Each structure stands twice: as C-alpha cells, then as structure tokens.
Short mmCIF file of C-alpha atoms and ligand atoms in Angstrom, two decimals:
data_model
loop_
_atom_site.label_atom_id
_atom_site.label_comp_id
_atom_site.label_asym_id
_atom_site.label_seq_id
_atom_site.Cartn_x
_atom_site.Cartn_y
_atom_site.Cartn_z
CA MET A 1 141.26 60.35 54.46
CA ILE A 2 142.99 58.47 57.22
CA SER A 3 143.73 54.84 56.51
CA ARG A 4 141.08 52.24 57.30
CA ARG A 5 143.27 50.47 59.83
CA LYS A 6 144.02 53.69 61.66
CA PHE A 7 140.36 54.57 61.57
CA PHE A 8 139.25 51.28 63.08
CA SER A 9 141.86 51.35 65.83
CA LYS A 10 140.62 54.78 66.82
CA ALA A 11 137.04 53.66 66.34
CA VAL A 12 137.38 51.15 69.18
CA VAL A 13 138.06 53.99 71.59
CA VAL A 14 135.28 56.03 70.10
CA THR A 15 132.77 53.20 70.33
CA GLY A 16 133.28 52.99 74.09
CA ALA A 17 132.61 56.68 74.48
CA ALA A 18 129.68 56.53 72.09
CA ALA A 19 128.04 53.67 73.97
CA LEU A 20 127.77 55.85 77.07
CA GLY A 21 126.20 58.73 75.22
CA ALA A 22 124.07 56.58 72.94
CA THR A 23 121.15 55.93 75.27
CA THR A 24 120.42 59.58 75.89
CA ARG A 25 120.74 60.47 72.24
CA SER A 26 118.56 57.70 70.86
CA VAL A 27 115.86 58.45 73.46
CA GLN A 28 115.83 61.99 72.17
CA GLY A 29 115.69 60.53 68.69
CA ALA A 30 118.17 63.07 67.45
CA GLU A 31 121.15 60.87 66.60
CA PRO A 32 121.55 57.16 65.93
CA ALA A 33 124.07 55.51 68.29
CA ARG A 34 126.72 55.07 65.60
CA GLN A 35 126.80 58.77 64.80
CA THR A 36 130.18 59.19 66.51
CA LEU A 37 131.75 56.90 63.95
CA GLU A 38 130.70 58.98 60.99
CA ASN A 39 133.08 61.08 58.99
CA PRO A 40 136.49 59.54 59.65
CA GLU A 41 138.09 62.74 58.31
CA LYS A 42 136.79 64.63 61.29
CA ILE A 43 138.16 62.11 63.75
CA LYS A 44 141.69 62.81 62.56
CA GLY A 45 143.73 63.80 65.61
CA ASN A 46 140.71 63.97 67.91
CA ALA A 47 138.64 60.95 68.79
CA GLN A 48 136.05 63.06 70.64
CA SER A 49 135.46 65.32 67.66
CA ASP A 50 131.81 64.50 67.00
CA HIS A 51 130.76 67.92 68.20
CA GLN A 52 133.39 69.71 66.20
CA ASP A 53 130.91 70.67 63.51
CA TYR A 54 131.76 72.35 60.27
CA PRO A 55 129.46 75.10 59.06
CA PRO A 56 127.31 74.06 56.06
CA GLY A 57 129.40 74.19 52.86
CA GLU A 58 128.64 77.25 50.74
CA PRO A 59 128.53 77.26 46.92
CA GLY A 60 131.17 79.55 45.42
CA LYS A 61 133.13 79.53 48.68
CA ASP A 62 133.56 75.89 49.65
CA TYR A 63 132.90 74.45 46.20
CA THR A 64 132.29 75.27 42.54
CA PRO A 65 128.81 73.99 41.70
CA VAL A 66 128.47 71.15 39.18
CA ILE A 67 126.68 71.50 35.85
CA THR A 68 124.01 68.96 34.92
CA PRO A 69 123.44 69.36 31.14
CA ASN A 70 119.69 69.17 30.34
CA GLY A 71 119.05 68.98 34.08
CA SER A 72 119.30 71.02 37.26
CA THR A 73 120.58 71.04 40.84
CA LEU A 74 118.09 70.48 43.66
CA PRO A 75 117.82 73.68 45.74
CA TYR A 76 118.10 73.44 49.54
CA LYS A 77 117.07 75.51 52.51
CA LEU A 78 119.19 75.93 55.65
CA VAL A 79 117.30 75.09 58.85
CA GLY A 80 119.39 75.23 62.03
CA GLY A 81 122.60 74.49 60.13
CA ILE A 82 121.07 71.49 58.31
CA LYS A 83 120.63 71.43 54.53
CA VAL A 84 116.98 70.55 53.86
CA PHE A 85 116.04 69.10 50.45
CA HIS A 86 112.68 67.96 49.09
CA LEU A 87 112.26 65.30 46.41
CA ILE A 88 108.82 64.67 44.94
CA ALA A 89 108.45 61.31 43.17
CA GLU A 90 105.92 61.73 40.38
CA GLU A 91 104.93 61.00 36.80
CA VAL A 92 106.59 63.26 34.22
CA ASP A 93 105.68 63.79 30.56
CA HIS A 94 109.28 63.73 29.37
CA GLU A 95 110.86 64.65 26.03
CA PHE A 96 113.84 62.45 25.06
CA ALA A 97 114.58 64.36 21.86
CA PRO A 98 112.41 66.44 19.54
CA GLY A 99 109.84 63.96 18.24
CA LEU A 100 109.81 61.50 21.16
CA ARG A 101 107.96 61.96 24.44
CA ALA A 102 106.88 59.40 27.02
CA TYR A 103 105.20 59.23 30.43
CA CYS A 104 108.06 58.45 32.79
CA TRP A 105 108.50 58.52 36.54
CA GLY A 106 110.96 61.07 37.91
CA PHE A 107 111.38 63.67 40.61
CA ASN A 108 110.30 67.32 40.84
CA SER A 109 108.91 67.32 37.26
CA GLN A 110 112.24 66.07 35.85
CA VAL A 111 113.69 62.92 34.32
CA HIS A 112 116.03 62.04 35.87
CA GLY A 113 115.70 63.73 39.25
CA PRO A 114 117.69 66.91 39.97
CA THR A 115 121.31 66.55 41.13
CA ILE A 116 121.76 66.68 44.89
CA GLU A 117 124.91 68.60 45.78
CA ALA A 118 126.47 69.11 49.21
CA VAL A 119 129.81 69.19 51.03
CA GLU A 120 131.53 66.55 53.13
CA ALA A 121 130.55 66.87 56.83
CA ASP A 122 127.31 68.68 55.89
CA ARG A 123 124.25 67.35 57.65
CA VAL A 124 121.44 66.80 55.14
CA ARG A 125 117.73 66.20 55.67
CA ILE A 126 115.92 64.97 52.59
CA TYR A 127 112.13 64.77 52.50
CA VAL A 128 110.68 62.38 49.92
CA THR A 129 107.03 62.81 48.93
CA ASN A 130 105.43 59.95 47.02
CA LYS A 131 102.99 61.16 44.35
CA LEU A 132 103.18 57.87 42.43
CA PRO A 133 100.35 55.34 42.27
CA GLU A 134 102.48 52.76 44.14
CA ASN A 135 104.95 52.44 47.04
CA THR A 136 108.45 53.79 46.73
CA SER A 137 111.64 54.42 48.75
CA ILE A 138 114.96 56.05 47.94
CA HIS A 139 118.41 54.51 48.25
CA TRP A 140 121.49 56.79 48.45
CA HIS A 141 123.75 54.75 46.19
CA GLY A 142 127.36 54.76 47.41
CA VAL A 143 126.70 57.24 50.23
CA LEU A 144 127.76 55.97 53.67
CA VAL A 145 124.66 56.30 55.84
CA PRO A 146 123.25 54.63 58.95
CA SER A 147 121.51 51.35 58.05
CA GLY A 148 118.01 52.73 58.64
CA MET A 149 118.63 55.54 56.13
CA ASP A 150 119.73 53.21 53.32
CA GLY A 151 116.32 53.16 51.68
CA VAL A 152 115.85 49.50 50.77
CA ALA A 153 112.09 49.06 51.19
CA GLY A 154 111.30 46.27 53.62
CA LEU A 155 114.93 45.75 54.67
CA SER A 156 115.93 49.21 55.89
CA GLN A 157 112.55 50.95 56.26
CA LYS A 158 108.84 50.78 55.56
CA ASN A 159 107.64 51.54 52.05
CA ILE A 160 106.62 55.13 51.41
CA GLU A 161 102.95 54.74 50.52
CA PRO A 162 101.32 56.95 47.89
CA GLY A 163 100.65 60.36 49.42
CA GLU A 164 103.17 59.95 52.28
CA THR A 165 106.34 61.97 52.89
CA TYR A 166 109.37 60.36 54.56
CA ARG A 167 112.34 62.08 56.16
CA TYR A 168 115.90 60.88 55.60
CA GLU A 169 118.69 62.53 57.59
CA PHE A 170 122.41 61.88 57.84
CA ARG A 171 125.80 63.54 57.98
CA LEU A 172 127.97 63.22 54.87
CA ARG A 173 131.17 61.49 55.93
CA GLN A 174 132.90 61.19 52.53
CA HIS A 175 133.24 63.02 49.24
CA GLY A 176 132.83 61.94 45.64
CA THR A 177 130.27 61.09 42.95
CA TYR A 178 127.24 59.05 43.96
CA MET A 179 123.67 58.46 42.87
CA TYR A 180 120.18 57.99 44.26
CA HIS A 181 117.43 55.75 42.98
CA SER A 182 114.22 54.06 43.90
CA HIS A 183 114.65 50.83 45.89
CA SER A 184 111.06 49.62 45.78
CA ASP A 185 109.65 47.81 42.74
CA GLU A 186 113.09 48.60 41.24
CA MET A 187 112.49 46.92 37.90
CA VAL A 188 109.54 49.20 37.12
CA GLN A 189 110.72 52.36 38.86
CA ILE A 190 114.27 52.35 37.45
CA ALA A 191 113.00 51.44 33.95
CA LEU A 192 110.71 54.49 34.20
CA GLY A 193 113.55 56.82 35.23
CA MET A 194 113.54 57.20 39.04
CA MET A 195 117.15 58.16 39.70
CA GLY A 196 119.54 61.06 39.95
CA MET A 197 123.11 62.01 40.86
CA PHE A 198 124.38 62.86 44.35
CA ILE A 199 127.59 64.91 44.44
CA ILE A 200 129.54 65.44 47.65
CA HIS A 201 132.38 67.96 47.41
CA PRO A 202 135.46 67.52 49.61
CA ARG A 203 135.66 69.71 52.73
CA THR A 204 139.38 70.16 52.12
CA PRO A 205 139.98 69.79 48.37
CA THR A 206 143.28 68.36 47.19
CA GLY A 207 144.46 68.38 43.61
CA PRO A 208 143.73 70.94 40.93
CA LYS A 209 140.36 72.70 40.85
CA ALA A 210 138.07 71.93 37.91
CA ASP A 211 136.92 74.90 35.83
CA ARG A 212 134.02 72.92 34.37
CA ASP A 213 132.48 70.15 36.46
CA PHE A 214 129.84 68.18 34.52
CA VAL A 215 127.47 65.45 35.66
CA LEU A 216 126.18 62.86 33.14
CA MET A 217 123.93 59.96 34.06
CA SER A 218 123.51 57.13 31.55
CA SER A 219 120.35 55.13 31.12
CA GLU A 220 118.48 53.01 28.61
CA TRP A 221 114.82 52.51 27.87
CA ARG A 222 112.50 50.37 25.81
CA ILE A 223 109.91 52.56 24.12
CA ASP A 224 108.08 50.81 21.32
CA VAL A 225 107.71 52.97 18.23
CA GLY A 226 104.55 55.04 18.43
CA THR A 227 103.85 54.35 22.14
CA ARG A 228 104.09 56.75 25.08
CA ARG A 229 105.23 54.55 28.01
CA PRO A 230 108.62 52.90 28.57
CA VAL A 231 108.26 49.10 28.87
CA PRO A 232 109.39 48.13 32.40
CA ILE A 233 109.66 44.37 31.74
CA GLU A 234 112.22 44.67 28.93
CA MET A 235 115.24 42.52 29.75
CA THR A 236 117.67 42.92 26.86
CA ASP A 237 116.48 44.95 23.89
CA PHE A 238 116.64 48.64 24.80
CA ASN A 239 116.06 51.11 22.00
CA VAL A 240 116.38 54.57 23.59
CA LEU A 241 119.78 55.40 25.12
CA THR A 242 120.28 58.58 27.13
CA PHE A 243 122.64 60.98 28.88
CA ASN A 244 120.69 62.81 31.60
CA GLY A 245 117.45 61.47 30.16
CA ARG A 246 118.07 62.85 26.63
CA SER A 247 119.03 61.26 23.30
CA PHE A 248 121.05 63.10 20.65
CA PRO A 249 120.15 65.55 19.15
CA GLY A 250 118.31 66.36 22.40
CA THR A 251 121.56 66.38 24.44
CA ALA A 252 123.01 69.81 25.31
CA PRO A 253 126.70 70.29 24.39
CA LEU A 254 129.40 70.47 27.07
CA VAL A 255 131.12 73.83 26.51
CA ALA A 256 134.65 74.62 27.76
CA LYS A 257 137.20 77.39 27.24
CA TYR A 258 140.59 76.54 25.78
CA GLY A 259 142.82 75.54 28.71
CA ASP A 260 139.98 74.75 31.15
CA ARG A 261 140.35 71.73 33.39
CA VAL A 262 137.22 69.73 32.62
CA ARG A 263 135.81 67.16 35.01
CA ILE A 264 133.04 64.81 33.95
CA ARG A 265 131.28 62.64 36.52
CA PHE A 266 129.62 59.67 34.82
CA GLY A 267 127.02 57.52 36.55
CA ASN A 268 125.22 54.53 35.07
CA LEU A 269 121.87 53.29 36.32
CA SER A 270 120.75 51.60 33.12
CA PRO A 271 118.67 48.53 33.94
CA MET A 272 121.05 46.11 32.19
CA GLU A 273 123.98 47.49 30.24
CA HIS A 274 127.45 48.87 30.82
CA HIS A 275 128.58 51.79 28.69
CA PRO A 276 132.10 52.39 27.34
CA ILE A 277 132.06 56.18 27.05
CA HIS A 278 134.51 57.45 24.47
CA ILE A 279 135.81 60.99 23.90
CA HIS A 280 137.37 62.35 20.72
CA GLY A 281 140.22 64.88 20.78
CA PHE A 282 141.53 64.23 24.31
CA HIS A 283 142.94 61.67 26.71
CA TRP A 284 141.35 61.84 30.09
CA LYS A 285 142.45 60.43 33.42
CA ILE A 286 140.17 58.49 35.70
CA THR A 287 140.50 60.43 38.94
CA GLU A 288 137.73 58.92 41.06
CA THR A 289 135.59 55.82 41.35
CA ASP A 290 132.51 55.51 43.52
CA GLY A 291 134.86 54.26 46.24
CA GLY A 292 136.79 57.52 46.38
CA GLN A 293 139.68 59.47 44.91
CA ILE A 294 142.48 57.69 43.05
CA PRO A 295 145.99 58.87 44.07
CA GLU A 296 147.52 60.88 41.24
CA SER A 297 150.31 58.34 40.70
CA ALA A 298 147.69 55.64 40.03
CA GLN A 299 145.36 57.62 37.77
CA TRP A 300 144.79 55.82 34.53
CA PRO A 301 144.88 57.60 31.15
CA GLU A 302 142.25 56.51 28.62
CA THR A 303 140.04 57.66 25.79
CA THR A 304 137.20 55.30 26.74
CA VAL A 305 135.96 54.75 30.27
CA LEU A 306 133.77 51.76 31.01
CA VAL A 307 130.93 52.75 33.33
CA ALA A 308 129.24 49.56 34.51
CA VAL A 309 125.69 49.41 35.83
CA GLY A 310 125.67 50.85 39.34
CA GLN A 311 129.07 52.53 38.95
CA THR A 312 130.29 56.09 38.82
CA ARG A 313 133.55 57.12 37.19
CA THR A 314 135.05 60.61 37.26
CA VAL A 315 137.42 61.74 34.54
CA GLU A 316 139.46 64.91 34.05
CA PHE A 317 141.29 66.45 31.12
CA ILE A 318 142.67 69.80 29.99
CA ALA A 319 140.63 71.26 27.12
CA ASP A 320 143.73 72.04 25.03
CA ASN A 321 142.33 71.07 21.64
CA PRO A 322 139.77 73.51 20.20
CA GLY A 323 136.93 72.04 18.17
CA ASP A 324 133.64 70.18 18.21
CA TRP A 325 134.32 66.76 19.65
CA ALA A 326 132.02 63.75 19.77
CA MET A 327 131.58 62.04 23.13
CA HIS A 328 129.43 58.92 23.15
CA CYS A 329 128.89 55.35 24.24
CA HIS A 330 130.94 53.27 21.83
CA MET A 331 128.45 50.43 21.55
CA THR A 332 127.08 51.32 18.13
CA HIS A 333 123.48 50.48 19.05
CA HIS A 334 123.79 52.86 22.00
CA ALA A 335 124.67 55.81 19.76
CA MET A 336 121.63 55.63 17.53
CA ASN A 337 117.94 56.19 18.00
CA GLN A 338 114.91 53.91 18.17
CA MET A 339 114.83 51.05 15.72
CA GLY A 340 112.61 48.00 15.58
CA HIS A 341 115.81 45.92 15.23
CA LYS A 342 113.89 43.64 12.88
CA ALA A 343 114.75 45.28 9.53
CA PRO A 344 116.13 42.83 6.92
CA ASN A 345 119.77 43.43 5.96
CA LEU A 346 119.70 44.84 2.43
CA ILE A 347 123.24 46.22 2.25
CA GLY A 348 124.58 45.23 -1.18
CA VAL A 349 121.17 43.88 -2.31
CA ARG A 350 119.56 45.44 -5.42
CA PRO A 351 115.83 45.36 -4.72
CA GLY A 352 114.97 46.42 -8.30
CA LYS A 353 111.26 47.10 -8.67
CA LEU A 354 110.41 45.45 -5.35
CA ASP A 355 109.88 48.88 -3.77
CA LYS A 356 107.13 49.81 -6.19
CA LYS A 357 105.42 46.43 -5.92
CA VAL A 358 105.38 46.47 -2.12
CA SER A 359 104.27 50.08 -1.97
CA LYS A 360 101.05 49.11 -3.78
CA LEU A 361 100.24 46.95 -0.77
CA LEU A 362 101.83 49.21 1.87
CA PRO A 363 101.52 52.91 1.01
CA GLY A 364 104.63 54.85 2.03
CA TYR A 365 106.84 51.74 2.06
CA MET A 366 110.53 52.37 1.45
CA ALA A 367 113.09 49.57 1.32
CA MET A 368 115.84 50.22 3.85
CA GLY A 369 119.49 50.55 3.30
CA GLU A 370 120.66 49.23 -0.08
CA SER A 371 123.90 51.16 0.51
CA GLY A 372 123.73 51.48 4.30
CA MET A 373 121.27 53.28 6.52
CA ALA A 374 122.95 56.62 7.05
CA ASP A 375 120.56 58.54 4.83
CA MET A 376 117.33 57.32 6.40
CA GLY A 377 117.10 60.13 8.98
CA GLU A 378 118.19 62.80 6.55
CA MET A 379 115.58 61.85 3.94
CA GLY A 380 112.83 62.45 6.48
CA MET A 381 111.38 58.99 5.90
CA PRO A 382 107.76 58.92 7.12
CA VAL A 383 107.70 57.45 10.64
CA PRO A 384 104.93 56.60 13.11
CA ARG A 385 103.86 59.44 15.41
CA ASN A 386 106.01 59.93 18.50
CA SER A 387 109.08 58.04 17.31
CA ILE A 388 112.62 58.94 16.23
CA PRO A 389 113.88 55.99 14.16
CA MET A 390 117.26 56.89 12.65
CA LEU A 391 116.88 60.55 13.65
CA GLY A 392 120.18 62.42 13.71
CA ALA A 393 120.83 66.12 13.20
CA GLN A 394 122.11 68.50 10.59
CA GLY A 395 125.72 69.33 11.44
CA LYS A 396 127.95 72.09 10.08
CA HIS A 397 129.37 69.97 7.26
CA ASP A 398 126.70 67.32 6.64
CA TYR A 399 124.00 65.28 8.33
CA ILE A 400 125.17 63.66 11.62
CA ASP A 401 123.69 60.17 11.60
CA MET A 402 124.21 59.57 15.33
CA GLY A 403 121.71 59.47 18.16
CA GLY A 404 121.19 57.97 21.60
CA MET A 405 124.01 58.31 24.13
CA PHE A 406 125.90 60.90 22.10
CA THR A 407 126.80 64.49 22.86
CA ILE A 408 129.29 67.14 21.74
CA VAL A 409 132.15 68.67 23.72
CA LYS A 410 132.77 72.18 22.36
CA VAL A 411 136.14 73.77 23.16
CA ARG A 412 136.85 77.34 22.06
CA GLU A 413 139.43 80.04 22.52
CA ASN A 414 138.19 83.50 23.55
CA LEU A 415 134.83 82.48 24.96
CA THR A 416 132.90 85.21 26.77
CA SER A 417 130.21 82.85 28.06
CA TYR A 418 129.55 79.13 28.30
CA ASP A 419 126.45 79.34 26.10
CA ASP A 420 126.45 77.09 23.03
CA PRO A 421 129.01 78.80 20.74
CA GLY A 422 127.60 77.23 17.54
CA TRP A 423 129.70 75.15 15.15
CA TYR A 424 133.49 75.21 15.16
CA GLU A 425 135.25 77.24 12.45
CA ASN A 426 138.07 75.03 11.21
CA PRO A 427 141.34 76.94 10.68
CA PRO A 428 142.61 76.76 7.08
CA GLY A 429 144.33 73.45 6.29
CA THR A 430 142.76 71.55 9.21
CA LEU A 431 139.61 70.17 7.57
CA ALA A 432 139.36 66.86 5.69
CA SER A 433 138.20 67.67 2.16
CA LEU A 434 137.71 66.25 -1.32
CA ALA A 435 141.05 65.33 -2.93
CA SER A 436 141.70 66.93 -6.33
CA ASN A 437 142.77 64.90 -9.38
CA ASP A 438 146.08 66.82 -9.39
CA GLU A 439 146.81 65.79 -5.82
CA LEU A 440 145.90 62.18 -6.52
CA GLN A 441 147.99 62.03 -9.67
CA ARG A 442 150.92 63.63 -7.82
CA ASP A 443 150.82 61.40 -4.72
CA LEU A 444 149.26 58.10 -5.85
CA GLY A 445 150.16 58.19 -9.52
CA PHE A 446 146.53 57.53 -10.55
CA VAL A 447 142.96 58.66 -9.83
CA PRO A 448 140.92 55.93 -8.08
CA SER A 449 137.58 55.19 -9.73
CA SER A 450 134.38 54.12 -8.03
CA GLU A 451 134.35 50.86 -10.04
CA LYS A 452 134.48 47.71 -7.96
CA SER A 453 138.05 46.36 -7.79
CA GLU A 454 138.36 43.48 -10.25
CA LYS A 455 140.99 41.45 -8.45
CA PRO A 456 140.53 42.04 -4.73
CA MET A 457 142.86 39.10 -3.87
CA GLU A 458 145.68 40.38 -6.06
CA ASN A 459 147.93 41.58 -3.27
CA MET A 460 147.47 38.67 -0.95
CA ASN A 461 150.47 36.38 -0.51
CA MET A 462 149.00 33.24 -2.06
CA ASP A 463 152.33 31.41 -2.25
CA HIS A 464 152.54 31.43 1.52
CA MET A 465 149.08 29.90 1.84
CA LYS A 466 149.84 27.31 -0.76
CA MET A 467 153.03 26.30 1.00
CA GLN A 468 151.14 25.66 4.23
CA HIS A 469 148.74 23.42 2.37
CA ASP A 470 151.53 21.47 0.73
CA HIS A 471 153.22 20.80 4.05
CA GLY A 472 149.98 19.99 5.79
CA GLY A 473 149.03 17.39 3.12
CU1 CU B 1 126.29 52.00 25.87
#
C-alpha cells in the first residue's frame, strides 16, 4: 500500500475531480461521491484511476481459497462484473458437539455464518434477508466502506425489518482478515451467534504463499445445562466456548502436510472475553492484524496469540514437526465443556460414606472429584439431557479431558489428501511411557513410591529464613 501521507496528498487532487463528477453519479444512484477515494492501491501512479477496473478475482487463479473447519464459504454469482452474495439471517438448530444442541441465530442455516471471500478491488453486492422475528442489520467489521454501508442500525441505515431484504454494495479497497456481525440488538444477536468471517485476498500478493489457509472464529455462549437456547443477557459466566461454533470434540482437526506453510486467521467476536490461543509443537509469527499486513522485519514470533474481542490476528508457521498437536485457548475454563461452576471443591477430601447417604435422597448422585475431575467425562456420569458437562473424547493413548475452544493440528509426512488422517503413529523412542524399575534404579538410585512424602520441607533452606527473622527482630 502507499503511505497514508502520500495517499492523502494525492487524495486532495482526486477530491477536486470527484466533486465535479459526483453530482451526476449520485443522481444516477450508482456510486457514492467518495467512490474515487476508494482503494488507495489503485491510485498508485494515477490519480484518475477510478475507472481502471480489475476483473473480479478468480479462485485458484488470483487466490487460494481459505478453509473454514466445520463451516463453509459463501458462494457468489457474477452479475456484470460484480460479485453478488446472499446472506439469510435466520434461526438455526445448531449442534455444538455431540450431545449439545441449541436454537441459535445464524446465516444460511449455519452457525456462525459462512465465510465471505473476495479479492481486493472486487466490487461486492451483498443482499441480506431478515428471517428473524426482530430487526437486524449487518456491519462489515474492519472493512473500509462508505458510511452508509457500515451497517449500524439507526446510525448508518434503517433497520432491516423481519421479511425485508437489504442491499449492501461496495468496492473492496484493502486486503486482510475481517468479520461481519449483526449491529442491531447486538447483545442478543451476537450472543445467539450472528457473525462470520470476511476474507479479502490481496490483488498483488507479497510474501510466501500459504499452502493451508484456515479461518477460525472464537465465541462463547451461556447455555444452561438441559436447556436449548443460549442466554443473551449473560454478562460474565460463559460455559460453552467455541471455534467456528463448535466445542471439542466437535471441532474438526486442521490437517497439514509436512513442510506446508500454514496460515491461521483468528477472529474473536465473543460477547465479553479475549482468548490467548496457544499452539503446541510450533512457533508461529503474527503476520497480520485487522489493520493490515505486518512488515516481515516486525513480525513477532510467539506460541500464544492474544485475540481480543473484536480483533483478528493472522499467524503463519511451517508445519515441520509431524504429530497430533493441541491448539486451544489457554484460559483453562475456555478449554472445557459446560459446568455449573457451583460444584464444591472436594480435591483431597475423603467423603467416606457420604456418597451412599446422599444417593438415598438423590438417586444417581456421585460426589465430584476427590482426586481431581479428569475422570468425570470418561466414566460417563449420568448428565441431564442435552448437556456435555466434562465431556472430552477418547484419544489414541487415553481419554482427552479437554473441551471447549480446543482443536487438533495434524501434521503428517506423505499425505495423499487432507482428510483426517487418524491418530499419529509415534516413531520408536519418541513417546513418553512408564519408567521401569531398572531405569529408575539406574538413574535416580531408588524407585519412588506413591506414599505421601513425610518431610516435604526437608530441602528448604530454613537457616536462611531463620537468619532473616533474627535480623528483623
Ligand atoms: Cu479463551
């Protein structure tokens, strides 16, 4: 992109020219007056370049399409060189993971809505049909559009009433990772799922091409155990955490071939919380924010990227480490499934015969977590209908007691397709395993027992502490 200063100095010239042409155009209703100022890239070297149109970007030729795990890309139709999309806002009976469904609001029978994908300088026309029982409107989050296309109900446009279809139309003057969401009764409509991702590929790509280009949108929900409708007035205590509207084990794995350059575009439209997304097995670089590309020299290596509410962050890494790798929000309550959050803490408590006594009053009662809670999902504890408290999944080696905003990155050599390749076969000598007594005797000089250590303070430097006391007194 040309620098902002350069752009504005040229823009002054352009504005003069635009003002002359503006009257005719706005009378025709075809172009808003500011249209000439769109797409600073195009203005490069030619201030009169508004008519220098690019042909609509073609998938496979101008860009490699993105992959939305558990989701899809919104199809378009070309009409007179304009990409025409149609979003239908409607109620969706949505499955978060096997065992949990709820009536959400989404688009085109999906939660979240399908990913919109286009190319910089494309002209897009997006129809939005409202099949909800209340008003709505759509905001193109991070996309530079004329004010009247910004979708804030009341401020930028009229509400879209139930049954109505509105037309949004603008030229894409930037590239990067953006989002769309309802901007009418936001608290309810965002809590019920009305959002999606909006990807704009560069017209002239710079930097290495991604072999795998994934899109993951984070969100959070409050669904009380046994109910079928997310609670829109929840302010703090969310109990279902999702990537692309799914909780583990409902999340599809991200599959890559050994050596692939993997790009992941994260977006977060949770009502309230930021998510530090952590990957195992790799360091990634943050290559883009929702404000644009980061120059290579300034790209920041990390293993955890914080994606705040309303932000997008794009990361890239080379899949040079074969295996099954966890990728998840690192807030522990965001990588687990539905809990009441009101269970008493029984870790280390010996309930004795309490279980039996209580179960006379409450059939099916089971005290939780004397030695932790990891086994609750595995035991298949009886749970209310339509709920997934403590649900995890059987993994290759044991039960995986994770849930929520958790997924698996699967990297393999010799892949013939990107279908789920199953569990990773660990090469000999690369799997953590039970230590033998011989090994322990050889390396530690003794075999640790499971008995509680008798003198836990033994190794602490007590003299040092005592000295401090003496001086202090
Ligand atoms: Cu989180």
